[in-house]
CSV table of C-alpha atoms in Angstrom, one decimal:
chain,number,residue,atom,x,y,z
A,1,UNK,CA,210.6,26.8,193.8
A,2,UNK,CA,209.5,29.3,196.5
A,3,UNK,CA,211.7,32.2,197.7
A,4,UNK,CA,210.6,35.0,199.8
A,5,UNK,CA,206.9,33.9,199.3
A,6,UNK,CA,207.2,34.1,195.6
A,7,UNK,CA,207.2,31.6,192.9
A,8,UNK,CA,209.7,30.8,190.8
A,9,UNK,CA,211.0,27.6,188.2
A,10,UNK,CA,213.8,25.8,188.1
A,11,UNK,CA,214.7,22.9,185.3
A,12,UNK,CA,215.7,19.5,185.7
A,13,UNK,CA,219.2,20.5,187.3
A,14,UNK,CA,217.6,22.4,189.8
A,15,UNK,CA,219.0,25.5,188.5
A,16,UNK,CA,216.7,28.6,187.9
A,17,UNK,CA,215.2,29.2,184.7
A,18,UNK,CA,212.3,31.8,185.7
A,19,UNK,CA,213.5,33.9,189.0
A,20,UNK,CA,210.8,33.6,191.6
A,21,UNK,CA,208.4,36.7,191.2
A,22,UNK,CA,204.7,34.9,190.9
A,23,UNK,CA,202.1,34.6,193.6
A,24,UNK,CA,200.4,31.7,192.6
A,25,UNK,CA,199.7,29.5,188.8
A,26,UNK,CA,197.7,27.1,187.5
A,27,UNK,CA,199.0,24.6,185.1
A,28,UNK,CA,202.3,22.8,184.5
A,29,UNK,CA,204.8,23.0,181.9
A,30,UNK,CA,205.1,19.5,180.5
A,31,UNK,CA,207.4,20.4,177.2
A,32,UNK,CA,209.2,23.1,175.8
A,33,UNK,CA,206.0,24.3,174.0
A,34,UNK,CA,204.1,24.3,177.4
A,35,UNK,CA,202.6,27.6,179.0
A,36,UNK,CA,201.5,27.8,182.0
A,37,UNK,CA,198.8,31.1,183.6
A,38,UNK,CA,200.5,32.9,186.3
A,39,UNK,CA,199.0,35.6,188.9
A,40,UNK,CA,201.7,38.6,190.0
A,41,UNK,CA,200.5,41.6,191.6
A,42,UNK,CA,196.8,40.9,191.4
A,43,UNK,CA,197.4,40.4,187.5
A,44,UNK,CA,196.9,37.3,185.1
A,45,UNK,CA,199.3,36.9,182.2
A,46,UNK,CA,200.4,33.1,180.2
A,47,UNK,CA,204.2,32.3,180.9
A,48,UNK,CA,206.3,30.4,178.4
A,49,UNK,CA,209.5,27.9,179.6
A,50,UNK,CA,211.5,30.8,178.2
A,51,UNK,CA,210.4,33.1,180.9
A,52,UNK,CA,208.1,35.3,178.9
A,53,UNK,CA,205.0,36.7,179.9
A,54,UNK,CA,202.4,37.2,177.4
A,55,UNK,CA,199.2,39.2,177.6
A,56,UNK,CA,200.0,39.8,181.2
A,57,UNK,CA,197.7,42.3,182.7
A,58,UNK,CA,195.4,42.8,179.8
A,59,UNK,CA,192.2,40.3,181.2
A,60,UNK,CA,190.4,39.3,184.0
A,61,UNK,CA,191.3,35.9,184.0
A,62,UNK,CA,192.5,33.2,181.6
A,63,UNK,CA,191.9,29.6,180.6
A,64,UNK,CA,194.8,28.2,178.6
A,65,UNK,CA,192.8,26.5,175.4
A,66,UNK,CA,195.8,24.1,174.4
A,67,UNK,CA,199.5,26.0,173.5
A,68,UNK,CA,198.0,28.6,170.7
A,69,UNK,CA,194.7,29.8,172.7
A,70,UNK,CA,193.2,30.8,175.6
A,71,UNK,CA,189.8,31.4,177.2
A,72,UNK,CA,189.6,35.2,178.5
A,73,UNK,CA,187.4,37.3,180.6
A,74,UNK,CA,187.2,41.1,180.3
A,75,UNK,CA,187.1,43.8,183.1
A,76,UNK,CA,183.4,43.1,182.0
A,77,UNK,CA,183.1,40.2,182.8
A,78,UNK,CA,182.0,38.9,179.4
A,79,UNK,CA,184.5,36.1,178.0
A,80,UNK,CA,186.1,35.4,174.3
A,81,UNK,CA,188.5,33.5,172.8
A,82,UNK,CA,192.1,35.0,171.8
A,83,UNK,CA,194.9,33.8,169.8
A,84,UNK,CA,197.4,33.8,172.4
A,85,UNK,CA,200.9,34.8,171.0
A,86,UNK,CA,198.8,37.9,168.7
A,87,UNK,CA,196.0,38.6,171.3
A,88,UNK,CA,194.2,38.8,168.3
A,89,UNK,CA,190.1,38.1,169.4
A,90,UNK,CA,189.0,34.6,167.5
A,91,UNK,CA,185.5,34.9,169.2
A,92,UNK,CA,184.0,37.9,170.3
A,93,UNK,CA,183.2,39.1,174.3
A,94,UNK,CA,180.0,38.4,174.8
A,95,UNK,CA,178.7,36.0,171.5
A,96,UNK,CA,178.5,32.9,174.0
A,97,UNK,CA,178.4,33.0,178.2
A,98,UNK,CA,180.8,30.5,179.0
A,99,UNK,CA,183.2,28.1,178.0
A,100,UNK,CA,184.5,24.9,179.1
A,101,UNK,CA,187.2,23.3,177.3
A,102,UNK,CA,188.9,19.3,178.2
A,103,UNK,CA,190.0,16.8,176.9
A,104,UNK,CA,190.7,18.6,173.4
A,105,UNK,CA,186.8,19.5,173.3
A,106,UNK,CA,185.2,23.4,173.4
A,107,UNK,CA,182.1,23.8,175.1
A,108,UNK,CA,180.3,27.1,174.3
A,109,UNK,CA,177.0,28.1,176.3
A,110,UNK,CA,174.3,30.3,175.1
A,111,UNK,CA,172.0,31.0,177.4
A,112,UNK,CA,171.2,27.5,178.9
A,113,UNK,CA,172.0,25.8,175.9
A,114,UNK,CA,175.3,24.5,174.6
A,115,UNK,CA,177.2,22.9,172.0
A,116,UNK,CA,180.7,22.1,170.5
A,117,UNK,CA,182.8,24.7,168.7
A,118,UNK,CA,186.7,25.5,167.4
A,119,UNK,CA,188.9,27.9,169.0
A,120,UNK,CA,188.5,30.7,165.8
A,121,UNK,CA,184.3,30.0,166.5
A,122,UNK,CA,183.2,27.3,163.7
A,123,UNK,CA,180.3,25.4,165.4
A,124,UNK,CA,180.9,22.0,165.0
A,125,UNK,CA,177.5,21.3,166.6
A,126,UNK,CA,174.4,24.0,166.8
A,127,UNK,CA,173.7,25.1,170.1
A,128,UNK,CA,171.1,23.2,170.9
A,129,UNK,CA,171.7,21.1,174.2
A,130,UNK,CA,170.8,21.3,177.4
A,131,UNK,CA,173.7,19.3,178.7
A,132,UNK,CA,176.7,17.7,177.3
A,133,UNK,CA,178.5,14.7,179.7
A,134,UNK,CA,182.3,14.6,179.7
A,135,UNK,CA,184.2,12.5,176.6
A,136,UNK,CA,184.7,9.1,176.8
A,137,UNK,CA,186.4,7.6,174.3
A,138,UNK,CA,185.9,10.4,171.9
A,139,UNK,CA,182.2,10.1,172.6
A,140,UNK,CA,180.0,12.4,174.5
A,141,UNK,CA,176.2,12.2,175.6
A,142,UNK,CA,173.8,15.2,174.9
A,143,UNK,CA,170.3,16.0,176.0
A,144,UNK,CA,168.1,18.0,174.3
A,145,UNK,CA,165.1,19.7,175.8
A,146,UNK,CA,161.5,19.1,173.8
A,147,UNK,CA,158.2,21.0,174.8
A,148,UNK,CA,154.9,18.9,173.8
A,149,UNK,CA,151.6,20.7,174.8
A,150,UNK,CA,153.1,22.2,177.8
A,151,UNK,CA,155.3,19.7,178.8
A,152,UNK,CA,158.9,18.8,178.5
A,153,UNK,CA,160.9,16.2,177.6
A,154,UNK,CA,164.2,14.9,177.6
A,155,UNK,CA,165.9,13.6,174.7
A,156,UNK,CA,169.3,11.9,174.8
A,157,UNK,CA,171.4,11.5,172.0
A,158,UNK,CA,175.6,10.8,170.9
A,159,UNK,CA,177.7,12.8,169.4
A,160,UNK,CA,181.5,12.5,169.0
A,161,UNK,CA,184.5,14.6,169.3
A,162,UNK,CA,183.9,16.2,165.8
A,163,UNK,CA,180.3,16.8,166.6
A,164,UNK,CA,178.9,14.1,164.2
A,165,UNK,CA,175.5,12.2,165.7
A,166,UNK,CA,176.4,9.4,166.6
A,167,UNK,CA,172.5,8.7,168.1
A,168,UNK,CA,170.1,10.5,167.7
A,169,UNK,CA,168.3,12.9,170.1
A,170,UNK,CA,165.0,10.6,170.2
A,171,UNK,CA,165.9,8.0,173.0
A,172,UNK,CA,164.7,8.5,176.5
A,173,UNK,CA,167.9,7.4,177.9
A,174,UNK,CA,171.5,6.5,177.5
A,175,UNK,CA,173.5,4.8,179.5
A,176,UNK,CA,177.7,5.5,180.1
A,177,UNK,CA,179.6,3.7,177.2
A,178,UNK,CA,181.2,0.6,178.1
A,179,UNK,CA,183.7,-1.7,176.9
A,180,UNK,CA,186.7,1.0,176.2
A,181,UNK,CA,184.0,3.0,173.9
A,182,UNK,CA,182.3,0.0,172.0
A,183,UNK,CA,178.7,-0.7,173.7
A,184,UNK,CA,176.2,1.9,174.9
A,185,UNK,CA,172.7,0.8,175.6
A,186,UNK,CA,169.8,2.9,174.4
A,187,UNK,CA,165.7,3.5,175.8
A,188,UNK,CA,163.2,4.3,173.8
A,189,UNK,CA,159.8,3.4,174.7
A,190,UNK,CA,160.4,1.4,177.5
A,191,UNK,CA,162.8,-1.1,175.5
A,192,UNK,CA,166.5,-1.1,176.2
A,193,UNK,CA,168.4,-1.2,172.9
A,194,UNK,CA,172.2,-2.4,172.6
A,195,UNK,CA,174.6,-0.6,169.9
A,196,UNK,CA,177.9,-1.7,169.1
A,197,UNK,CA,179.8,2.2,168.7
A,198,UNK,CA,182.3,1.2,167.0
A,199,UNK,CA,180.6,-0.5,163.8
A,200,UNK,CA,178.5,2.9,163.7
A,201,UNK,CA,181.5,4.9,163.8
A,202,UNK,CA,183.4,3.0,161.4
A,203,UNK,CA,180.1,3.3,159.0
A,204,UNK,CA,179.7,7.0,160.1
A,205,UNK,CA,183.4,7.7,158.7
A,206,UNK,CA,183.1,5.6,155.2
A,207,UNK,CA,180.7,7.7,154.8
């Protein structure tokens, strides 16, 4: 709801739950555990359905990382992770650039590489790539960066949600995946090569 140019929340029975007192947020409360990042007075701060603000004031900016974390910047502009309810630091200002985090998946950048770690800072993958696509099906593409007598190279390679290798980093190309997750085609050496995902990830996890 909007009242007097502020923003406020009202439940299902349109009566109000959170008076309206916020300039602007981003997110949406979808359950009773949801949280949402709301802006007052040229502040930041996470807003539970209750009404309460938490860490309100105290960064730059936040990223909600699920219901328990979030992605913060400090008057610094360097970023960590915090545990949200505690505002107790799970990875340090300044120990990685940036962040991304979607579909369930962190993204930490060093530098200009990148790879995929845990809210409390295990890496699940080095940081090693030069790009990581988006997940599809639990799958995403990675490229790392070779130098061979002055010259650079692209390797692609496939990596899943848990940061196993899927593929190797040795194939000059590879294409989207394909039939809901199953099929990705590989190039190496000018020959297009055909893998059925799912039998590799079914071996990859007996293992």
């Amino acid at each position: 709801m909007l009242q007097n140019g502020k923003i406020g929340f009202i439940n299902s029975f349109a009566e109000i739950i959170i008076p309206p007192k916020y300039d602007s947020f981003t997110g949406k409360f979808t359950s009773p555990e949801s949280m949402i990042v709301v802006y007052r007075d040229n502040m930041c701060g996470v807003l539970n359905t209750n009404g309460l603000e938490i860490l309100m004031g105290e960064y730059q900016n936040i990223s909600l990382v699920g219901t328990q974390y979030a992605i913060v910047m400090n008057f610094e502009y360097q970023k960590g992770l915090v545990e949200i309810m505690t505002n107790q630091i799970t990875i340090p200002f300044g120990e990685y650039h940036n962040f991304n985090y979607y579909n369930n998946i962190l993204i930490a950048r060093k530098q200009l590489l990148k790879g995929l770690i845990t809210p409390t800072g295990k890496q699940l993958t080095p940081i090693q790539y030069r790009w990581i696509s988006g997940v599809v099906n639990g799958l995403l593409r990675v490229i790392i960066k070779q130098k061979t007598d002055d010259i650079v190279i692209k390797k692609w390679g496939l990596i899943d949600i848990q940061g196993h290798e899927v593929l190797p980093a040795i194939y000059d190309n590879i294409s989207p995946i394909r039939n809901n997750g199953s099929i990705v085609y590989a190039v190496k050496d000018n020959k297009t090569i055909k893998f059925d995902i799912s039998n590799i990830t079914q071996r990859a996890n007996i293992e």
